């Protein structure tokens, strides 16, 4: 994944949200919508993504490229 990529939210579980103190995408995102990656934060064990127009940081494993 890179800045500008389009992604869809697939799913998330409590552990994925808690890992790295991410925000919970289940509360703000819809699995039918397409989002654009605005920023990426790579860590040794996980990657956080920030979405254009959406407040929060999310674990990249909760998304798929479209």
PDB file of N, CA and C in Angstrom:
ATOM      1  N   UNK A   1       0.836  -1.173   0.000  1.00  0.00           N
ATOM      2  CA  UNK A   1       0.000   0.000   0.000  1.00  0.00           C
ATOM      3  C   UNK A   1       0.884   1.241   0.000  1.00  0.00           C
ATOM      4  N   UNK A   2       0.386   2.260  -0.702  1.00  0.00           N
ATOM      5  CA  UNK A   2       1.125   3.510  -0.758  1.00  0.00           C
ATOM      6  C   UNK A   2       0.153   4.685  -0.783  1.00  0.00           C
ATOM      7  N   UNK A   3       0.658   5.866  -0.538  1.00  0.00           N
ATOM      8  CA  UNK A   3      -0.172   7.069  -0.553  1.00  0.00           C
ATOM      9  C   UNK A   3      -0.861   7.187  -1.907  1.00  0.00           C
ATOM     10  N   UNK A   4      -2.152   7.481  -1.877  1.00  0.00           N
ATOM     11  CA  UNK A   4      -2.934   7.619  -3.098  1.00  0.00           C
ATOM     12  C   UNK A   4      -3.665   6.360  -3.512  1.00  0.00           C
ATOM     13  N   UNK A   5      -3.284   5.208  -2.959  1.00  0.00           N
ATOM     14  CA  UNK A   5      -3.981   3.957  -3.279  1.00  0.00           C
ATOM     15  C   UNK A   5      -5.421   4.022  -2.795  1.00  0.00           C
ATOM     16  N   UNK A   6      -6.289   3.314  -3.503  1.00  0.00           N
ATOM     17  CA  UNK A   6      -7.691   3.179  -3.109  1.00  0.00           C
ATOM     18  C   UNK A   6      -7.839   1.849  -2.379  1.00  0.00           C
ATOM     19  N   UNK A   7      -8.552   1.878  -1.268  1.00  0.00           N
ATOM     20  CA  UNK A   7      -8.741   0.679  -0.450  1.00  0.00           C
ATOM     21  C   UNK A   7     -10.192   0.557  -0.010  1.00  0.00           C
ATOM     22  N   UNK A   8     -10.550  -0.674   0.360  1.00  0.00           N
ATOM     23  CA  UNK A   8     -11.846  -0.951   0.971  1.00  0.00           C
ATOM     24  C   UNK A   8     -11.593  -1.553   2.342  1.00  0.00           C
ATOM     25  N   UNK A   9     -12.419  -1.162   3.294  1.00  0.00           N
ATOM     26  CA  UNK A   9     -12.385  -1.763   4.622  1.00  0.00           C
ATOM     27  C   UNK A   9     -12.998  -3.148   4.516  1.00  0.00           C
ATOM     28  N   UNK A  10     -12.282  -4.154   5.007  1.00  0.00           N
ATOM     29  CA  UNK A  10     -12.751  -5.535   4.933  1.00  0.00           C
ATOM     30  C   UNK A  10     -13.344  -5.972   6.268  1.00  0.00           C
ATOM     31  N   UNK A  11     -12.543  -5.909   7.312  1.00  0.00           N
ATOM     32  CA  UNK A  11     -12.992  -6.301   8.649  1.00  0.00           C
ATOM     33  C   UNK A  11     -11.909  -5.938   9.659  1.00  0.00           C
ATOM     34  N   UNK A  12     -12.260  -6.043  10.920  1.00  0.00           N
ATOM     35  CA  UNK A  12     -11.294  -5.816  11.996  1.00  0.00           C
ATOM     36  C   UNK A  12     -11.779  -6.555  13.233  1.00  0.00           C
ATOM     37  N   UNK A  13     -10.827  -7.013  14.022  1.00  0.00           N
ATOM     38  CA  UNK A  13     -11.198  -7.594  15.309  1.00  0.00           C
ATOM     39  C   UNK A  13     -10.565  -6.753  16.418  1.00  0.00           C
ATOM     40  N   UNK A  14     -10.929  -7.039  17.632  1.00  0.00           N
ATOM     41  CA  UNK A  14     -10.457  -6.231  18.759  1.00  0.00           C
ATOM     42  C   UNK A  14      -8.933  -6.197  18.856  1.00  0.00           C
ATOM     43  N   UNK A  15      -8.274  -7.331  18.611  1.00  0.00           N
ATOM     44  CA  UNK A  15      -6.815  -7.381  18.702  1.00  0.00           C
ATOM     45  C   UNK A  15      -6.153  -6.496  17.646  1.00  0.00           C
ATOM     46  N   UNK A  16      -6.694  -6.479  16.428  1.00  0.00           N
ATOM     47  CA  UNK A  16      -6.134  -5.638  15.368  1.00  0.00           C
ATOM     48  C   UNK A  16      -6.284  -4.159  15.702  1.00  0.00           C
ATOM     49  N   UNK A  17      -7.375  -3.819  16.334  1.00  0.00           N
ATOM     50  CA  UNK A  17      -7.607  -2.426  16.721  1.00  0.00           C
ATOM     51  C   UNK A  17      -6.664  -2.032  17.859  1.00  0.00           C
ATOM     52  N   UNK A  18      -6.521  -2.894  18.851  1.00  0.00           N
ATOM     53  CA  UNK A  18      -5.684  -2.587  20.014  1.00  0.00           C
ATOM     54  C   UNK A  18      -4.199  -2.536  19.668  1.00  0.00           C
ATOM     55  N   UNK A  19      -3.775  -3.347  18.692  1.00  0.00           N
ATOM     56  CA  UNK A  19      -2.366  -3.417  18.328  1.00  0.00           C
ATOM     57  C   UNK A  19      -1.906  -2.042  17.844  1.00  0.00           C
ATOM     58  N   UNK A  20      -0.993  -1.433  18.548  1.00  0.00           N
ATOM     59  CA  UNK A  20      -0.476  -0.130  18.155  1.00  0.00           C
ATOM     60  C   UNK A  20      -1.419   1.027  18.435  1.00  0.00           C
ATOM     61  N   UNK A  21      -2.425   0.789  19.260  1.00  0.00           N
ATOM     62  CA  UNK A  21      -3.383   1.843  19.635  1.00  0.00           C
ATOM     63  C   UNK A  21      -4.067   2.471  18.426  1.00  0.00           C
ATOM     64  N   UNK A  22      -4.544   1.628  17.529  1.00  0.00           N
ATOM     65  CA  UNK A  22      -5.260   2.116  16.352  1.00  0.00           C
ATOM     66  C   UNK A  22      -6.678   2.527  16.721  1.00  0.00           C
ATOM     67  N   UNK A  23      -7.307   3.284  15.826  1.00  0.00           N
ATOM     68  CA  UNK A  23      -8.719   3.600  15.987  1.00  0.00           C
ATOM     69  C   UNK A  23      -9.532   2.438  15.424  1.00  0.00           C
ATOM     70  N   UNK A  24     -10.765   2.322  15.852  1.00  0.00           N
ATOM     71  CA  UNK A  24     -11.624   1.211  15.450  1.00  0.00           C
ATOM     72  C   UNK A  24     -12.362   1.555  14.153  1.00  0.00           C
ATOM     73  N   UNK A  25     -11.973   0.938  13.035  1.00  0.00           N
ATOM     74  CA  UNK A  25     -12.623   1.247  11.759  1.00  0.00           C
ATOM     75  C   UNK A  25     -14.074   0.797  11.705  1.00  0.00           C
ATOM     76  N   UNK A  26     -14.445  -0.164  12.545  1.00  0.00           N
ATOM     77  CA  UNK A  26     -15.827  -0.659  12.551  1.00  0.00           C
ATOM     78  C   UNK A  26     -16.809   0.429  12.955  1.00  0.00           C
ATOM     79  N   UNK A  27     -16.316   1.446  13.651  1.00  0.00           N
ATOM     80  CA  UNK A  27     -17.181   2.522  14.131  1.00  0.00           C
ATOM     81  C   UNK A  27     -17.382   3.637  13.111  1.00  0.00           C
ATOM     82  N   UNK A  28     -16.478   3.735  12.123  1.00  0.00           N
ATOM     83  CA  UNK A  28     -16.542   4.886  11.211  1.00  0.00           C
ATOM     84  C   UNK A  28     -16.522   4.545   9.726  1.00  0.00           C
ATOM     85  N   UNK A  29     -16.176   3.303   9.370  1.00  0.00           N
ATOM     86  CA  UNK A  29     -16.048   2.951   7.955  1.00  0.00           C
ATOM     87  C   UNK A  29     -17.111   1.952   7.523  1.00  0.00           C
ATOM     88  N   UNK A  30     -17.389   1.959   6.226  1.00  0.00           N
ATOM     89  CA  UNK A  30     -18.381   1.076   5.626  1.00  0.00           C
ATOM     90  C   UNK A  30     -17.667   0.135   4.660  1.00  0.00           C
ATOM     91  N   UNK A  31     -18.010  -1.136   4.679  1.00  0.00           N
ATOM     92  CA  UNK A  31     -17.348  -2.108   3.800  1.00  0.00           C
ATOM     93  C   UNK A  31     -17.681  -1.898   2.326  1.00  0.00           C
ATOM     94  N   UNK A  32     -18.698  -1.124   2.014  1.00  0.00           N
ATOM     95  CA  UNK A  32     -19.067  -0.876   0.616  1.00  0.00           C
ATOM     96  C   UNK A  32     -18.351   0.328   0.010  1.00  0.00           C
ATOM     97  N   UNK A  33     -17.751   1.165   0.831  1.00  0.00           N
ATOM     98  CA  UNK A  33     -17.136   2.399   0.341  1.00  0.00           C
ATOM     99  C   UNK A  33     -15.673   2.206  -0.025  1.00  0.00           C
ATOM    100  N   UNK A  34     -15.191   3.075  -0.913  1.00  0.00           N
ATOM    101  CA  UNK A  34     -13.781   3.089  -1.310  1.00  0.00           C
ATOM    102  C   UNK A  34     -13.141   4.321  -0.682  1.00  0.00           C
ATOM    103  N   UNK A  35     -11.957   4.127  -0.113  1.00  0.00           N
ATOM    104  CA  UNK A  35     -11.242   5.200   0.570  1.00  0.00           C
ATOM    105  C   UNK A  35      -9.870   5.386  -0.071  1.00  0.00           C
ATOM    106  N   UNK A  36      -9.323   6.585   0.068  1.00  0.00           N
ATOM    107  CA  UNK A  36      -7.993   6.879  -0.467  1.00  0.00           C
ATOM    108  C   UNK A  36      -7.008   7.039   0.686  1.00  0.00           C
ATOM    109  N   UNK A  37      -5.842   6.395   0.548  1.00  0.00           N
ATOM    110  CA  UNK A  37      -4.809   6.506   1.572  1.00  0.00           C
ATOM    111  C   UNK A  37      -4.150   7.879   1.472  1.00  0.00           C
ATOM    112  N   UNK A  38      -4.172   8.593   2.589  1.00  0.00           N
ATOM    113  CA  UNK A  38      -3.581   9.930   2.652  1.00  0.00           C
ATOM    114  C   UNK A  38      -2.158   9.892   3.201  1.00  0.00           C
ATOM    115  N   UNK A  39      -1.915   8.972   4.140  1.00  0.00           N
ATOM    116  CA  UNK A  39      -0.614   8.887   4.792  1.00  0.00           C
ATOM    117  C   UNK A  39      -0.415   7.468   5.312  1.00  0.00           C
ATOM    118  N   UNK A  40       0.849   7.079   5.435  1.00  0.00           N
ATOM    119  CA  UNK A  40       1.195   5.738   5.920  1.00  0.00           C
ATOM    120  C   UNK A  40       2.276   5.869   6.984  1.00  0.00           C
ATOM    121  N   UNK A  41       2.161   5.055   8.010  1.00  0.00           N
ATOM    122  CA  UNK A  41       3.130   5.027   9.107  1.00  0.00           C
ATOM    123  C   UNK A  41       3.575   3.574   9.285  1.00  0.00           C
ATOM    124  N   UNK A  42       4.785   3.259   8.845  1.00  0.00           N
ATOM    125  CA  UNK A  42       5.286   1.884   8.895  1.00  0.00           C
ATOM    126  C   UNK A  42       6.043   1.659  10.199  1.00  0.00           C
ATOM    127  N   UNK A  43       5.677   0.597  10.892  1.00  0.00           N
ATOM    128  CA  UNK A  43       6.345   0.185  12.129  1.00  0.00           C
ATOM    129  C   UNK A  43       6.914  -1.215  11.911  1.00  0.00           C
ATOM    130  N   UNK A  44       7.691  -1.709  12.855  1.00  0.00           N
ATOM    131  CA  UNK A  44       8.339  -3.012  12.673  1.00  0.00           C
ATOM    132  C   UNK A  44       7.352  -4.173  12.602  1.00  0.00           C
ATOM    133  N   UNK A  45       6.218  -4.097  13.291  1.00  0.00           N
ATOM    134  CA  UNK A  45       5.280  -5.215  13.320  1.00  0.00           C
ATOM    135  C   UNK A  45       3.918  -4.902  12.728  1.00  0.00           C
ATOM    136  N   UNK A  46       3.685  -3.661  12.336  1.00  0.00           N
ATOM    137  CA  UNK A  46       2.399  -3.311  11.731  1.00  0.00           C
ATOM    138  C   UNK A  46       2.531  -1.995  10.970  1.00  0.00           C
ATOM    139  N   UNK A  47       1.527  -1.710  10.166  1.00  0.00           N
ATOM    140  CA  UNK A  47       1.476  -0.460   9.410  1.00  0.00           C
ATOM    141  C   UNK A  47       0.150   0.222   9.682  1.00  0.00           C
ATOM    142  N   UNK A  48       0.222   1.505   9.982  1.00  0.00           N
ATOM    143  CA  UNK A  48      -0.993   2.301  10.180  1.00  0.00           C
ATOM    144  C   UNK A  48      -1.262   3.075   8.896  1.00  0.00           C
ATOM    145  N   UNK A  49      -2.533   3.184   8.534  1.00  0.00           N
ATOM    146  CA  UNK A  49      -2.879   4.032   7.402  1.00  0.00           C
ATOM    147  C   UNK A  49      -3.860   5.106   7.856  1.00  0.00           C
ATOM    148  N   UNK A  50      -3.743   6.241   7.215  1.00  0.00           N
ATOM    149  CA  UNK A  50      -4.638   7.375   7.434  1.00  0.00           C
ATOM    150  C   UNK A  50      -5.389   7.590   6.129  1.00  0.00           C
ATOM    151  N   UNK A  51      -6.688   7.779   6.211  1.00  0.00           N
ATOM    152  CA  UNK A  51      -7.534   7.886   5.030  1.00  0.00           C
ATOM    153  C   UNK A  51      -7.977   9.325   4.803  1.00  0.00           C
ATOM    154  N   UNK A  52      -8.011   9.706   3.547  1.00  0.00           N
ATOM    155  CA  UNK A  52      -8.416  11.062   3.182  1.00  0.00           C
ATOM    156  C   UNK A  52      -9.858  11.315   3.630  1.00  0.00           C
ATOM    157  N   UNK A  53     -10.043  12.401   4.383  1.00  0.00           N
ATOM    158  CA  UNK A  53     -11.373  12.789   4.829  1.00  0.00           C
ATOM    159  C   UNK A  53     -11.918  12.027   6.021  1.00  0.00           C
ATOM    160  N   UNK A  54     -11.114  11.107   6.589  1.00  0.00           N
ATOM    161  CA  UNK A  54     -11.553  10.300   7.731  1.00  0.00           C
ATOM    162  C   UNK A  54     -10.593  10.537   8.894  1.00  0.00           C
ATOM    163  N   UNK A  55     -11.136  10.857  10.052  1.00  0.00           N
ATOM    164  CA  UNK A  55     -10.298  11.062  11.230  1.00  0.00           C
ATOM    165  C   UNK A  55      -9.930   9.714  11.834  1.00  0.00           C
ATOM    166  N   UNK A  56      -8.649   9.505  12.103  1.00  0.00           N
ATOM    167  CA  UNK A  56      -8.204   8.291  12.762  1.00  0.00           C
ATOM    168  C   UNK A  56      -7.062   7.608  12.042  1.00  0.00           C
ATOM    169  N   UNK A  57      -6.473   6.648  12.749  1.00  0.00           N
ATOM    170  CA  UNK A  57      -5.403   5.819  12.182  1.00  0.00           C
ATOM    171  C   UNK A  57      -5.842   4.371  12.302  1.00  0.00           C
ATOM    172  N   UNK A  58      -5.586   3.591  11.246  1.00  0.00           N
ATOM    173  CA  UNK A  58      -6.136   2.244  11.180  1.00  0.00           C
ATOM    174  C   UNK A  58      -5.064   1.232  10.797  1.00  0.00           C
ATOM    175  N   UNK A  59      -5.191   0.017  11.322  1.00  0.00           N
ATOM    176  CA  UNK A  59      -4.288  -1.074  10.999  1.00  0.00           C
ATOM    177  C   UNK A  59      -4.508  -1.477   9.542  1.00  0.00           C
ATOM    178  N   UNK A  60      -3.441  -1.539   8.776  1.00  0.00           N
ATOM    179  CA  UNK A  60      -3.549  -1.824   7.341  1.00  0.00           C
ATOM    180  C   UNK A  60      -4.129  -3.206   7.039  1.00  0.00           C
ATOM    181  N   UNK A  61      -4.048  -4.153   7.977  1.00  0.00           N
ATOM    182  CA  UNK A  61      -4.583  -5.494   7.717  1.00  0.00           C
ATOM    183  C   UNK A  61      -6.105  -5.495   7.584  1.00  0.00           C
ATOM    184  N   UNK A  62      -6.739  -4.407   7.953  1.00  0.00           N
ATOM    185  CA  UNK A  62      -8.196  -4.306   7.865  1.00  0.00           C
ATOM    186  C   UNK A  62      -8.678  -3.869   6.482  1.00  0.00           C
ATOM    187  N   UNK A  63      -7.755  -3.729   5.528  1.00  0.00           N
ATOM    188  CA  UNK A  63      -8.098  -3.183   4.217  1.00  0.00           C
ATOM    189  C   UNK A  63      -7.574  -4.046   3.081  1.00  0.00           C
ATOM    190  N   UNK A  64      -8.224  -3.890   1.915  1.00  0.00           N
ATOM    191  CA  UNK A  64      -7.721  -4.509   0.687  1.00  0.00           C
ATOM    192  C   UNK A  64      -7.651  -3.430  -0.381  1.00  0.00           C
ATOM    193  N   UNK A  65      -6.682  -3.581  -1.267  1.00  0.00           N
ATOM    194  CA  UNK A  65      -6.552  -2.656  -2.393  1.00  0.00           C
ATOM    195  C   UNK A  65      -7.672  -2.890  -3.391  1.00  0.00           C
ATOM    196  N   UNK A  66      -8.129  -1.824  -4.029  1.00  0.00           N
ATOM    197  CA  UNK A  66      -9.148  -1.955  -5.089  1.00  0.00           C
ATOM    198  C   UNK A  66      -8.633  -1.354  -6.373  1.00  0.00           C
TER     199      UNK A  66
END
